[in-house]
mmCIF file of C-alpha atoms in Angstrom:
data_model
loop_
_atom_site.group_PDB
_atom_site.id
_atom_site.type_symbol
_atom_site.label_atom_id
_atom_site.label_comp_id
_atom_site.label_asym_id
_atom_site.label_seq_id
_atom_site.Cartn_x
_atom_site.Cartn_y
_atom_site.Cartn_z
ATOM 1 C CA MET A 1 -31.426 31.122 55.518
ATOM 2 C CA ASN A 2 -34.685 32.969 55.917
ATOM 3 C CA LYS A 3 -34.779 36.442 54.465
ATOM 4 C CA GLY A 4 -35.639 39.441 56.602
ATOM 5 C CA ARG A 5 -38.580 41.644 55.695
ATOM 6 C CA LEU A 6 -38.766 45.173 54.364
ATOM 7 C CA LEU A 7 -40.967 47.123 56.793
ATOM 8 C CA LEU A 8 -42.454 50.376 55.476
ATOM 9 C CA VAL A 9 -42.425 52.558 58.592
ATOM 10 C CA PRO A 10 -44.609 55.681 58.617
ATOM 11 C CA ASN A 11 -43.043 58.841 59.996
ATOM 12 C CA THR A 12 -44.953 61.683 61.637
ATOM 13 C CA LEU A 13 -46.245 64.666 59.623
ATOM 14 C CA ASP A 14 -44.768 67.380 61.870
ATOM 15 C CA LEU A 15 -41.600 67.961 59.824
ATOM 16 C CA GLY A 16 -40.818 71.686 60.004
ATOM 17 C CA ALA A 17 -43.701 72.298 62.423
ATOM 18 C CA ALA A 18 -44.151 72.052 66.195
ATOM 19 C CA GLU A 19 -43.364 68.505 67.287
ATOM 20 C CA VAL A 20 -46.395 66.452 68.274
ATOM 21 C CA GLU A 21 -46.488 63.643 70.810
ATOM 22 C CA LEU A 22 -45.391 60.473 68.970
ATOM 23 C CA GLN A 23 -48.196 58.395 70.487
ATOM 24 C CA ASP A 24 -50.764 60.906 69.256
ATOM 25 C CA VAL A 25 -50.022 60.035 65.640
ATOM 26 C CA LEU A 26 -48.319 56.620 65.527
ATOM 27 C CA PRO A 27 -49.752 53.329 66.794
ATOM 28 C CA LEU A 28 -47.887 51.751 69.707
ATOM 29 C CA GLY A 29 -47.474 48.589 67.614
ATOM 30 C CA VAL A 30 -45.639 50.587 64.933
ATOM 31 C CA ILE A 31 -43.418 52.275 67.541
ATOM 32 C CA ARG A 32 -42.558 48.816 68.953
ATOM 33 C CA GLN A 33 -41.692 47.440 65.528
ATOM 34 C CA ALA A 34 -39.517 50.469 64.768
ATOM 35 C CA ALA A 35 -37.697 50.072 68.104
ATOM 36 C CA ALA A 36 -36.814 46.472 67.198
ATOM 37 C CA LEU A 37 -35.084 47.320 63.902
ATOM 38 C CA ALA A 38 -31.289 47.559 63.668
ATOM 39 C CA HIS A 39 -31.145 48.253 59.920
ATOM 40 C CA TRP A 40 -32.705 51.183 58.111
ATOM 41 C CA ALA A 41 -32.905 52.657 54.646
ATOM 42 C CA ALA A 42 -33.864 56.319 54.978
ATOM 43 C CA GLU A 43 -34.740 59.255 52.755
ATOM 44 C CA ASP A 44 -32.622 61.317 55.158
ATOM 45 C CA ALA A 45 -30.324 59.825 57.828
ATOM 46 C CA ARG A 46 -30.518 62.790 60.192
ATOM 47 C CA SER A 47 -34.322 62.788 60.312
ATOM 48 C CA ALA A 48 -34.309 58.991 60.693
ATOM 49 C CA ARG A 49 -32.093 59.349 63.777
ATOM 50 C CA ALA A 50 -34.396 62.057 65.129
ATOM 51 C CA PHE A 51 -37.344 59.679 64.608
ATOM 52 C CA LEU A 52 -35.547 56.864 66.457
ATOM 53 C CA LYS A 53 -34.845 59.185 69.405
ATOM 54 C CA ARG A 54 -38.583 59.874 69.632
ATOM 55 C CA VAL A 55 -39.253 56.135 69.407
ATOM 56 C CA ALA A 56 -36.715 55.439 72.172
ATOM 57 C CA ALA A 57 -38.561 57.809 74.489
ATOM 58 C CA VAL A 58 -41.581 55.461 74.265
ATOM 59 C CA VAL A 59 -40.041 51.990 73.775
ATOM 60 C CA PRO A 60 -36.351 51.185 74.420
ATOM 61 C CA LEU A 61 -34.442 50.492 71.203
ATOM 62 C CA ALA A 62 -33.276 46.898 70.765
ATOM 63 C CA ARG A 63 -29.831 48.239 69.937
ATOM 64 C CA PRO A 64 -28.246 51.626 70.828
ATOM 65 C CA LEU A 65 -28.711 54.294 68.174
ATOM 66 C CA GLN A 66 -24.982 54.508 67.405
ATOM 67 C CA GLU A 67 -25.008 50.776 66.583
ATOM 68 C CA THR A 68 -28.060 51.104 64.347
ATOM 69 C CA SER A 69 -27.270 51.040 60.655
ATOM 70 C CA ILE A 70 -28.934 53.856 58.689
ATOM 71 C CA ARG A 71 -28.223 54.102 54.973
ATOM 72 C CA GLU A 72 -29.659 56.863 52.814
ATOM 73 C CA LEU A 73 -31.569 56.089 49.646
ATOM 74 C CA PRO A 74 -29.501 56.791 46.527
ATOM 75 C CA ARG A 75 -30.473 59.950 44.618
ATOM 76 C CA PRO A 76 -30.189 60.632 40.905
ATOM 77 C CA ARG A 77 -27.030 62.663 40.123
ATOM 78 C CA LYS A 78 -27.665 66.410 39.971
ATOM 79 C CA GLY A 79 -28.757 67.520 36.531
ATOM 80 C CA SER A 80 -28.964 63.916 35.373
ATOM 81 C CA ARG A 81 -32.175 62.326 34.180
ATOM 82 C CA GLU A 82 -30.652 58.868 34.411
ATOM 83 C CA PRO A 83 -32.421 56.712 36.982
ATOM 84 C CA VAL A 84 -30.395 55.335 39.881
ATOM 85 C CA PRO A 85 -28.858 51.998 38.754
ATOM 86 C CA ALA A 86 -30.821 48.973 39.997
ATOM 87 C CA ALA A 87 -27.671 47.618 41.658
ATOM 88 C CA GLU A 88 -27.703 50.518 44.130
ATOM 89 C CA TRP A 89 -31.206 49.620 45.260
ATOM 90 C CA GLN A 90 -30.297 45.947 45.509
ATOM 91 C CA ALA A 91 -27.259 46.827 47.662
ATOM 92 C CA LEU A 92 -29.575 48.474 50.202
ATOM 93 C CA LEU A 93 -31.379 45.155 50.606
ATOM 94 C CA ALA A 94 -28.232 43.403 51.894
ATOM 95 C CA PRO A 95 -29.420 43.264 55.550
ATOM 96 C CA ALA A 96 -32.734 41.663 54.507
ATOM 97 C CA LEU A 97 -30.935 39.144 52.294
ATOM 98 C CA ALA A 98 -28.752 38.352 55.320
ATOM 99 C CA GLY A 99 -31.829 37.595 57.412
ATOM 100 C CA HIS A 100 -32.430 40.919 59.193
ATOM 101 C CA ASP A 101 -35.586 43.001 59.053
ATOM 102 C CA LEU A 102 -34.975 46.313 57.318
ATOM 103 C CA GLY A 103 -36.977 49.508 57.863
ATOM 104 C CA LEU A 104 -37.710 52.049 55.138
ATOM 105 C CA ILE A 105 -38.565 55.546 56.374
ATOM 106 C CA SER A 106 -39.219 58.964 54.848
ATOM 107 C CA GLU A 107 -38.714 62.408 56.334
ATOM 108 C CA ALA A 108 -42.475 62.552 56.835
ATOM 109 C CA GLY A 109 -45.489 60.355 56.211
ATOM 110 C CA LEU A 110 -45.552 57.078 54.296
ATOM 111 C CA PRO A 111 -42.447 55.920 52.441
ATOM 112 C CA ALA A 112 -42.755 55.318 48.702
ATOM 113 C CA VAL A 113 -45.869 57.497 48.358
ATOM 114 C CA ALA A 114 -45.109 61.029 47.116
ATOM 115 C CA ASP A 115 -41.635 60.219 48.386
ATOM 116 C CA PRO A 116 -38.669 58.125 47.251
ATOM 117 C CA GLY A 117 -38.537 54.421 48.045
ATOM 118 C CA ALA A 118 -40.779 52.716 45.477
ATOM 119 C CA ALA A 119 -37.667 51.486 43.647
ATOM 120 C CA LEU A 120 -36.466 49.816 46.858
ATOM 121 C CA VAL A 121 -39.854 48.144 47.305
ATOM 122 C CA GLU A 122 -39.699 46.969 43.704
ATOM 123 C CA ALA A 123 -36.196 45.574 44.280
ATOM 124 C CA ALA A 124 -37.449 43.789 47.414
ATOM 125 C CA HIS A 125 -40.244 42.097 45.458
ATOM 126 C CA ALA A 126 -37.747 41.082 42.758
ATOM 127 C CA ALA A 127 -35.416 39.606 45.413
ATOM 128 C CA GLY A 128 -38.191 37.732 47.205
ATOM 129 C CA VAL A 129 -37.973 39.941 50.311
ATOM 130 C CA PRO A 130 -41.425 40.181 51.936
ATOM 131 C CA VAL A 131 -42.755 43.747 52.131
ATOM 132 C CA LEU A 132 -44.861 44.790 55.124
ATOM 133 C CA PRO A 133 -46.512 48.248 55.167
ATOM 134 C CA LEU A 134 -47.189 49.480 58.722
ATOM 135 C CA ALA A 135 -50.272 51.552 59.528
ATOM 136 C CA GLY A 136 -49.614 55.270 59.281
ATOM 137 C CA ALA A 137 -51.044 58.473 57.968
ATOM 138 C CA SER A 138 -50.433 60.159 54.636
ATOM 139 C CA SER A 139 -50.669 63.933 54.482
ATOM 140 C CA LEU A 140 -52.275 63.599 51.038
ATOM 141 C CA LEU A 141 -55.241 61.574 52.240
ATOM 142 C CA LEU A 142 -55.735 63.494 55.491
ATOM 143 C CA ALA A 143 -55.894 66.663 53.393
ATOM 144 C CA LEU A 144 -58.309 65.005 50.972
ATOM 145 C CA ALA A 145 -60.540 63.672 53.772
ATOM 146 C CA ALA A 146 -60.643 67.086 55.450
ATOM 147 C CA SER A 147 -61.359 68.954 52.215
ATOM 148 C CA GLY A 148 -64.887 67.736 51.570
ATOM 149 C CA LEU A 149 -63.899 67.297 47.914
ATOM 150 C CA ASN A 150 -64.549 64.088 45.997
ATOM 151 C CA GLY A 151 -62.784 61.197 47.757
ATOM 152 C CA GLN A 152 -64.276 58.527 45.457
ATOM 153 C CA SER A 153 -62.109 59.596 42.523
ATOM 154 C CA PHE A 154 -58.864 61.487 42.882
ATOM 155 C CA ALA A 155 -55.368 61.779 41.484
ATOM 156 C CA PHE A 156 -52.069 62.815 43.009
ATOM 157 C CA VAL A 157 -50.010 64.671 40.412
ATOM 158 C CA GLY A 158 -47.018 65.922 42.437
ATOM 159 C CA TYR A 159 -45.483 69.335 41.843
ATOM 160 C CA LEU A 160 -46.476 71.897 39.239
ATOM 161 C CA PRO A 161 -43.839 73.379 36.909
ATOM 162 C CA GLN A 162 -42.007 76.392 38.377
ATOM 163 C CA ASP A 163 -42.098 78.423 35.171
ATOM 164 C CA ALA A 164 -45.176 80.680 35.298
ATOM 165 C CA ALA A 165 -46.468 80.014 31.779
ATOM 166 C CA ALA A 166 -45.920 76.268 32.074
ATOM 167 C CA ARG A 167 -47.585 76.297 35.491
ATOM 168 C CA THR A 168 -50.668 78.052 34.171
ATOM 169 C CA ALA A 169 -50.909 75.618 31.251
ATOM 170 C CA ARG A 170 -50.616 72.665 33.639
ATOM 171 C CA LEU A 171 -53.271 74.131 35.968
ATOM 172 C CA ARG A 172 -55.703 74.538 33.060
ATOM 173 C CA GLU A 173 -55.044 70.928 32.075
ATOM 174 C CA LEU A 174 -55.652 69.667 35.637
ATOM 175 C CA GLU A 175 -58.797 71.780 35.953
ATOM 176 C CA SER A 176 -60.101 70.313 32.711
ATOM 177 C CA THR A 177 -59.285 66.768 33.882
ATOM 178 C CA SER A 178 -60.999 67.360 37.230
ATOM 179 C CA ARG A 179 -64.136 68.499 35.440
ATOM 180 C CA ARG A 180 -64.141 65.818 32.732
ATOM 181 C CA LEU A 181 -63.476 62.885 35.085
ATOM 182 C CA GLN A 182 -65.063 64.397 38.232
ATOM 183 C CA GLN A 183 -61.671 63.631 39.766
ATOM 184 C CA THR A 184 -60.093 65.648 42.607
ATOM 185 C CA GLN A 185 -56.542 66.669 41.661
ATOM 186 C CA LEU A 186 -54.002 66.723 44.505
ATOM 187 C CA ILE A 187 -50.864 68.809 44.125
ATOM 188 C CA ILE A 188 -48.020 69.535 46.550
ATOM 189 C CA GLU A 189 -45.640 72.451 46.939
ATOM 190 C CA THR A 190 -42.633 73.320 49.106
ATOM 191 C CA PRO A 191 -43.559 75.834 51.852
ATOM 192 C CA TYR A 192 -41.496 78.753 50.520
ATOM 193 C CA ARG A 193 -43.351 78.630 47.184
ATOM 194 C CA ASN A 194 -46.841 78.341 48.701
ATOM 195 C CA ALA A 195 -47.717 82.028 48.329
ATOM 196 C CA ALA A 196 -46.742 82.098 44.640
ATOM 197 C CA LEU A 197 -48.692 78.893 43.995
ATOM 198 C CA LEU A 198 -51.805 80.191 45.739
ATOM 199 C CA ALA A 199 -51.665 83.401 43.683
ATOM 200 C CA ALA A 200 -51.323 81.342 40.490
ATOM 201 C CA LEU A 201 -54.271 79.135 41.484
ATOM 202 C CA LEU A 202 -56.506 82.130 42.157
ATOM 203 C CA ALA A 203 -55.468 83.810 38.907
ATOM 204 C CA SER A 204 -55.809 80.721 36.693
ATOM 205 C CA LEU A 205 -58.761 78.686 37.887
ATOM 206 C CA ALA A 206 -62.393 79.288 37.042
ATOM 207 C CA PRO A 207 -64.507 80.847 39.821
ATOM 208 C CA GLU A 208 -66.640 77.677 40.111
ATOM 209 C CA THR A 209 -63.635 75.399 40.592
ATOM 210 C CA ARG A 210 -63.432 74.324 44.213
ATOM 211 C CA LEU A 211 -60.079 74.582 45.896
ATOM 212 C CA SER A 212 -58.883 73.291 49.276
ATOM 213 C CA VAL A 213 -55.598 74.521 50.799
ATOM 214 C CA MET B 1 -71.786 79.515 71.696
ATOM 215 C CA ASN B 2 -68.668 77.841 70.395
ATOM 216 C CA LYS B 3 -69.252 75.197 67.784
ATOM 217 C CA GLY B 4 -67.985 71.671 68.261
ATOM 218 C CA ARG B 5 -65.590 70.159 65.757
ATOM 219 C CA LEU B 6 -66.047 67.393 63.201
ATOM 220 C CA LEU B 7 -63.350 64.804 63.940
ATOM 221 C CA LEU B 8 -62.524 62.397 61.111
ATOM 222 C CA VAL B 9 -61.764 59.198 63.021
ATOM 223 C CA PRO B 10 -59.860 56.444 61.200
ATOM 224 C CA ASN B 11 -61.121 52.913 61.681
ATOM 225 C CA THR B 12 -58.988 49.771 61.473
ATOM 226 C CA LEU B 13 -58.537 47.861 58.200
ATOM 227 C CA ASP B 14 -59.423 44.413 59.568
ATOM 228 C CA LEU B 15 -63.097 44.447 58.530
ATOM 229 C CA GLY B 16 -64.008 40.913 57.484
ATOM 230 C CA ALA B 17 -60.569 39.591 58.520
ATOM 231 C CA ALA B 18 -59.003 38.421 61.799
ATOM 232 C CA GLU B 19 -59.210 41.250 64.330
ATOM 233 C CA VAL B 20 -55.896 42.950 65.060
ATOM 234 C CA GLU B 21 -54.884 44.589 68.326
ATOM 235 C CA LEU B 22 -56.293 48.145 68.238
ATOM 236 C CA GLN B 23 -53.038 49.671 69.514
ATOM 237 C CA ASP B 24 -51.106 47.983 66.705
ATOM 238 C CA VAL B 25 -52.853 50.094 64.101
ATOM 239 C CA LEU B 26 -54.297 53.195 65.801
ATOM 240 C CA PRO B 27 -52.358 55.842 67.730
ATOM 241 C CA LEU B 28 -53.159 56.085 71.434
ATOM 242 C CA GLY B 29 -53.981 59.761 70.902
ATOM 243 C CA VAL B 30 -56.666 58.821 68.361
ATOM 244 C CA ILE B 31 -58.089 56.147 70.676
ATOM 245 C CA ARG B 32 -58.288 58.743 73.472
ATOM 246 C CA GLN B 33 -60.049 61.277 71.252
ATOM 247 C CA ALA B 34 -62.523 58.623 70.087
ATOM 248 C CA ALA B 35 -63.240 57.623 73.712
ATOM 249 C CA ALA B 36 -64.127 61.224 74.536
ATOM 250 C CA LEU B 37 -66.812 61.587 71.847
ATOM 251 C CA ALA B 38 -70.493 61.241 72.703
ATOM 252 C CA HIS B 39 -71.815 62.004 69.203
ATOM 253 C CA TRP B 40 -71.067 60.062 66.033
ATOM 254 C CA ALA B 41 -71.998 60.036 62.384
ATOM 255 C CA ALA B 42 -71.217 56.585 61.012
ATOM 256 C CA GLU B 43 -71.223 54.763 57.702
ATOM 257 C CA ASP B 44 -72.640 51.820 59.650
ATOM 258 C CA ALA B 45 -73.928 52.057 63.240
ATOM 259 C CA ARG B 46 -73.226 48.431 64.119
ATOM 260 C CA SER B 47 -69.574 48.612 63.114
ATOM 261 C CA ALA B 48 -69.225 51.981 64.867
ATOM 262 C CA ARG B 49 -70.449 50.339 68.094
ATOM 263 C CA ALA B 50 -67.990 47.469 67.567
ATOM 264 C CA PHE B 51 -65.211 50.035 67.122
ATOM 265 C CA LEU B 52 -66.190 51.838 70.338
ATOM 266 C CA LYS B 53 -66.108 48.530 72.250
ATOM 267 C CA ARG B 54 -62.528 48.041 71.083
ATOM 268 C CA VAL B 55 -61.738 51.624 72.089
ATOM 269 C CA ALA B 56 -63.288 51.065 75.533
ATOM 270 C CA ALA B 57 -60.962 48.101 76.116
ATOM 271 C CA VAL B 58 -58.020 50.545 75.913
ATOM 272 C CA VAL B 59 -59.425 53.838 77.230
ATOM 273 C CA PRO B 60 -62.695 54.118 79.225
ATOM 274 C CA LEU B 61 -65.433 55.852 77.236
ATOM 275 C CA ALA B 62 -66.439 59.271 78.549
ATOM 276 C CA ARG B 63 -70.066 58.167 78.361
ATOM 277 C CA PRO B 64 -71.493 54.595 78.343
ATOM 278 C CA LEU B 65 -72.002 53.147 74.875
ATOM 279 C CA GLN B 66 -75.792 53.022 75.263
ATOM 280 C CA GLU B 67 -75.797 56.788 75.940
ATOM 281 C CA THR B 68 -73.590 57.504 72.940
ATOM 282 C CA SER B 69 -75.468 58.912 69.965
ATOM 283 C CA ILE B 70 -74.633 57.159 66.669
ATOM 284 C CA ARG B 71 -76.457 58.301 63.540
ATOM 285 C CA GLU B 72 -75.905 56.651 60.188
ATOM 286 C CA LEU B 73 -74.988 58.682 57.121
ATOM 287 C CA PRO B 74 -77.945 59.072 54.743
ATOM 288 C CA ARG B 75 -77.763 56.954 51.593
ATOM 289 C CA PRO B 76 -79.175 57.714 48.159
ATOM 290 C CA ARG B 77 -82.531 55.954 47.671
ATOM 291 C CA LYS B 78 -82.201 52.595 45.930
ATOM 292 C CA GLY B 79 -82.299 52.934 42.176
ATOM 293 C CA SER B 80 -82.251 56.717 42.465
ATOM 294 C CA ARG B 81 -79.441 58.810 41.059
ATOM 295 C CA GLU B 82 -80.611 61.829 43.012
ATOM 296 C CA PRO B 83 -78.006 62.948 45.547
ATOM 297 C CA VAL B 84 -78.997 63.003 49.214
ATOM 298 C CA PRO B 85 -80.580 66.415 49.946
ATOM 299 C CA ALA B 86 -78.142 68.853 51.596
ATOM 300 C CA ALA B 87 -80.568 69.294 54.503
ATOM 301 C CA GLU B 88 -79.985 65.675 55.565
ATOM 302 C CA TRP B 89 -76.253 66.292 55.846
ATOM 303 C CA GLN B 90 -76.816 69.531 57.733
ATOM 304 C CA ALA B 91 -79.107 67.723 60.184
ATOM 305 C CA LEU B 92 -76.242 65.384 61.081
ATOM 306 C CA LEU B 93 -74.195 68.394 62.156
ATOM 307 C CA ALA B 94 -76.704 69.342 64.879
ATOM 308 C CA PRO B 95 -74.464 68.165 67.774
ATOM 309 C CA ALA B 96 -71.515 70.227 66.471
ATOM 310 C CA LEU B 97 -73.743 73.282 66.025
ATOM 311 C CA ALA B 98 -74.858 72.751 69.638
ATOM 312 C CA GLY B 99 -71.238 72.852 70.808
ATOM 313 C CA HIS B 100 -70.350 69.132 70.942
ATOM 314 C CA ASP B 101 -67.513 67.449 69.089
ATOM 315 C CA LEU B 102 -68.829 65.000 66.500
ATOM 316 C CA GLY B 103 -66.952 61.960 65.167
ATOM 317 C CA LEU B 104 -67.234 60.682 61.609
ATOM 318 C CA ILE B 105 -66.267 57.050 61.112
ATOM 319 C CA SER B 106 -66.321 54.515 58.297
ATOM 320 C CA GLU B 107 -66.554 50.736 58.439
ATOM 321 C CA ALA B 108 -62.824 50.635 57.699
ATOM 322 C CA GLY B 109 -60.004 53.083 57.080
ATOM 323 C CA LEU B 110 -60.340 56.830 56.613
ATOM 324 C CA PRO B 111 -63.780 58.411 56.359
ATOM 325 C CA ALA B 112 -64.580 60.421 53.204
ATOM 326 C CA VAL B 113 -61.846 58.709 51.156
ATOM 327 C CA ALA B 114 -63.148 55.872 48.973
ATOM 328 C CA ASP B 115 -66.035 55.941 51.440
ATOM 329 C CA PRO B 116 -69.052 58.123 52.129
ATOM 330 C CA GLY B 117 -68.735 61.241 54.256
ATOM 331 C CA ALA B 118 -67.264 63.909 51.982
ATOM 332 C CA ALA B 119 -70.691 65.562 51.779
ATOM 333 C CA LEU B 120 -70.783 65.810 55.579
ATOM 334 C CA VAL B 121 -67.312 67.385 55.589
ATOM 335 C CA GLU B 122 -68.470 69.827 52.928
ATOM 336 C CA ALA B 123 -71.547 70.689 55.006
ATOM 337 C CA ALA B 124 -69.297 71.227 58.041
ATOM 338 C CA HIS B 125 -67.130 73.703 56.135
ATOM 339 C CA ALA B 126 -70.243 75.502 54.909
ATOM 340 C CA ALA B 127 -71.581 75.734 58.485
ATOM 341 C CA GLY B 128 -68.265 76.950 59.927
ATOM 342 C CA VAL B 129 -67.703 73.716 61.874
ATOM 343 C CA PRO B 130 -63.931 73.088 62.175
ATOM 344 C CA VAL B 131 -62.849 69.795 60.593
ATOM 345 C CA LEU B 132 -60.000 67.819 62.181
ATOM 346 C CA PRO B 133 -58.638 64.725 60.435
ATOM 347 C CA LEU B 134 -56.997 62.277 62.864
ATOM 348 C CA ALA B 135 -53.950 60.250 61.864
ATOM 349 C CA GLY B 136 -54.862 56.867 60.445
ATOM 350 C CA ALA B 137 -54.089 54.491 57.657
ATOM 351 C CA SER B 138 -55.776 54.158 54.288
ATOM 352 C CA SER B 139 -55.811 50.730 52.642
ATOM 353 C CA LEU B 140 -55.307 52.451 49.273
ATOM 354 C CA LEU B 141 -52.006 54.047 50.201
ATOM 355 C CA LEU B 142 -50.675 51.086 52.180
ATOM 356 C CA ALA B 143 -51.328 48.945 49.095
ATOM 357 C CA LEU B 144 -49.671 51.537 46.872
ATOM 358 C CA ALA B 145 -46.619 51.853 49.158
ATOM 359 C CA ALA B 146 -46.221 48.064 49.320
ATOM 360 C CA SER B 147 -46.636 47.607 45.563
ATOM 361 C CA GLY B 148 -43.389 49.185 44.403
ATOM 362 C CA LEU B 149 -45.413 50.910 41.656
ATOM 363 C CA ASN B 150 -45.161 54.635 40.990
ATOM 364 C CA GLY B 151 -46.140 56.538 44.150
ATOM 365 C CA GLN B 152 -45.237 59.966 42.692
ATOM 366 C CA SER B 153 -48.252 59.953 40.376
ATOM 367 C CA PHE B 154 -51.353 57.879 40.960
ATOM 368 C CA ALA B 155 -55.121 57.931 40.656
ATOM 369 C CA PHE B 156 -57.873 56.191 42.594
ATOM 370 C CA VAL B 157 -60.707 55.330 40.227
ATOM 371 C CA GLY B 158 -63.024 53.238 42.423
ATOM 372 C CA TYR B 159 -64.877 50.206 41.093
ATOM 373 C CA LEU B 160 -64.875 48.893 37.539
ATOM 374 C CA PRO B 161 -68.157 48.243 35.732
ATOM 375 C CA GLN B 162 -69.662 44.796 36.425
ATOM 376 C CA ASP B 163 -70.658 44.137 32.815
ATOM 377 C CA ALA B 164 -67.827 42.192 31.157
ATOM 378 C CA ALA B 165 -67.621 44.219 27.938
ATOM 379 C CA ALA B 166 -67.815 47.530 29.776
ATOM 380 C CA ARG B 167 -65.216 46.315 32.260
ATOM 381 C CA THR B 168 -62.774 45.382 29.513
ATOM 382 C CA ALA B 169 -63.258 48.749 27.807
ATOM 383 C CA ARG B 170 -62.649 50.556 31.094
ATOM 384 C CA LEU B 171 -59.514 48.489 31.797
ATOM 385 C CA ARG B 172 -58.101 49.349 28.381
ATOM 386 C CA GLU B 173 -58.809 53.020 29.055
ATOM 387 C CA LEU B 174 -57.083 52.885 32.471
ATOM 388 C CA GLU B 175 -54.117 50.997 31.013
ATOM 389 C CA SER B 176 -53.748 53.653 28.331
ATOM 390 C CA THR B 177 -53.959 56.429 30.948
ATOM 391 C CA SER B 178 -51.358 54.716 33.138
ATOM 392 C CA ARG B 179 -48.978 54.541 30.198
ATOM 393 C CA ARG B 180 -49.628 58.031 28.853
ATOM 394 C CA LEU B 181 -49.374 59.816 32.225
ATOM 395 C CA GLN B 182 -47.007 57.331 33.934
ATOM 396 C CA GLN B 183 -49.750 57.229 36.558
ATOM 397 C CA THR B 184 -50.503 54.211 38.773
ATOM 398 C CA GLN B 185 -54.242 53.401 38.616
ATOM 399 C CA LEU B 186 -55.806 52.130 41.854
ATOM 400 C CA ILE B 187 -59.049 50.154 41.677
ATOM 401 C CA ILE B 188 -61.060 48.395 44.373
ATOM 402 C CA GLU B 189 -63.386 45.404 44.329
ATOM 403 C CA THR B 190 -65.636 43.618 46.798
ATOM 404 C CA PRO B 191 -64.082 40.327 47.965
ATOM 405 C CA TYR B 192 -66.630 38.007 46.318
ATOM 406 C CA ARG B 193 -65.857 39.474 42.890
ATOM 407 C CA ASN B 194 -62.071 39.386 43.266
ATOM 408 C CA ALA B 195 -61.557 36.172 41.296
ATOM 409 C CA ALA B 196 -63.607 37.437 38.328
ATOM 410 C CA LEU B 197 -61.764 40.767 38.390
ATOM 411 C CA LEU B 198 -58.356 39.093 38.473
ATOM 412 C CA ALA B 199 -59.298 36.903 35.527
ATOM 413 C CA ALA B 200 -60.459 39.986 33.603
ATOM 414 C CA LEU B 201 -57.220 41.835 34.426
ATOM 415 C CA LEU B 202 -55.073 38.950 33.217
ATOM 416 C CA ALA B 203 -57.142 38.559 30.057
ATOM 417 C CA SER B 204 -57.291 42.260 29.165
ATOM 418 C CA LEU B 205 -54.007 43.872 30.111
ATOM 419 C CA ALA B 206 -50.820 43.834 28.055
ATOM 420 C CA PRO B 207 -48.062 41.485 29.275
ATOM 421 C CA GLU B 208 -45.757 44.429 30.075
ATOM 422 C CA THR B 209 -48.338 46.179 32.252
ATOM 423 C CA ARG B 210 -47.389 45.807 35.905
ATOM 424 C CA LEU B 211 -50.102 44.724 38.284
ATOM 425 C CA SER B 212 -50.138 44.560 42.090
ATOM 426 C CA VAL B 213 -52.881 42.663 43.943
#
């Protein structure tokens, strides 16, 4: 039996903001492919359903939403540093192994980039399930493109430590790396910590260091 | 007078490959915004015109192609390491300063990321021209998402040196960085050097280093 594929489906970037028109930010071809899928692996089931409702307003779903299978990605146990067992990722691939295309979707943006899902992609490769990334936007690269900072050499380093002293030490390290390698450093933060992060950036970085928010 | 905006317009990723359907990879909203622009700054004028012909097949252009202004981004003089003078970038902003929206487009993918244009974005910020990135795909992040490699920490480092000894030294350095920082290293190569690069990767990297092509 032929295996199904793992389709990496981009979500919109309007999570927590005013909702944009789906066709303003996602290609029609991607919306059509999403509408055809009956099996999903999702960072968050509720936001995946919300996405599919937006899709359905443009292209009818191949199968009603209540008959669409949406399984959430496994998360590491709270307080545990143990990775999720490989078997849990493999179990998510069951629809693809049974011949059905399977969608992977995040709450926002591209799956598996600054978001969970890379382990599922790795499991797909190991199981011989073809992986197809669909065209979509990443908040990281839109921010980089719009910044005017160096887009020929850059690094995404995730979150900074929450502890103030550790955060300052990490910022100094990233500033030094950016200068030594001429490499833009991209960091992210949750909205409710933005003000504290901005204050730390202004207090820690050298005046000649360029910053884009 | 109100200034126009600098719109960062994503191009498709099918340069040099079979042409895909424009609506499969670009949002309708982006196609509409591109069709409305009469002023462009382009990495390559010929490919910008080809892009606008594909746009016109979906949404009529606001102004005929032969009346659309397309200016190429300035390039550093051959053999010179001098950067392009800032005045040349500022000159490109003339339409925006005169109140017209201006599009920036690459031969493929997102402008100003792994492509020229960041200096124009920087000049726009300096001149108070609003910069608006439009949703589009980057080959770098689609490749990263589809690789199953670490998408929580990654760096884009551009091209490797062409000289064999220098290339090997650089590969060893990147391999060491990837291990030390648990950071995926993204490199690019022009198609006609792919085979030589792959051979160098296989010869230089440790067997346990994971590679996605």
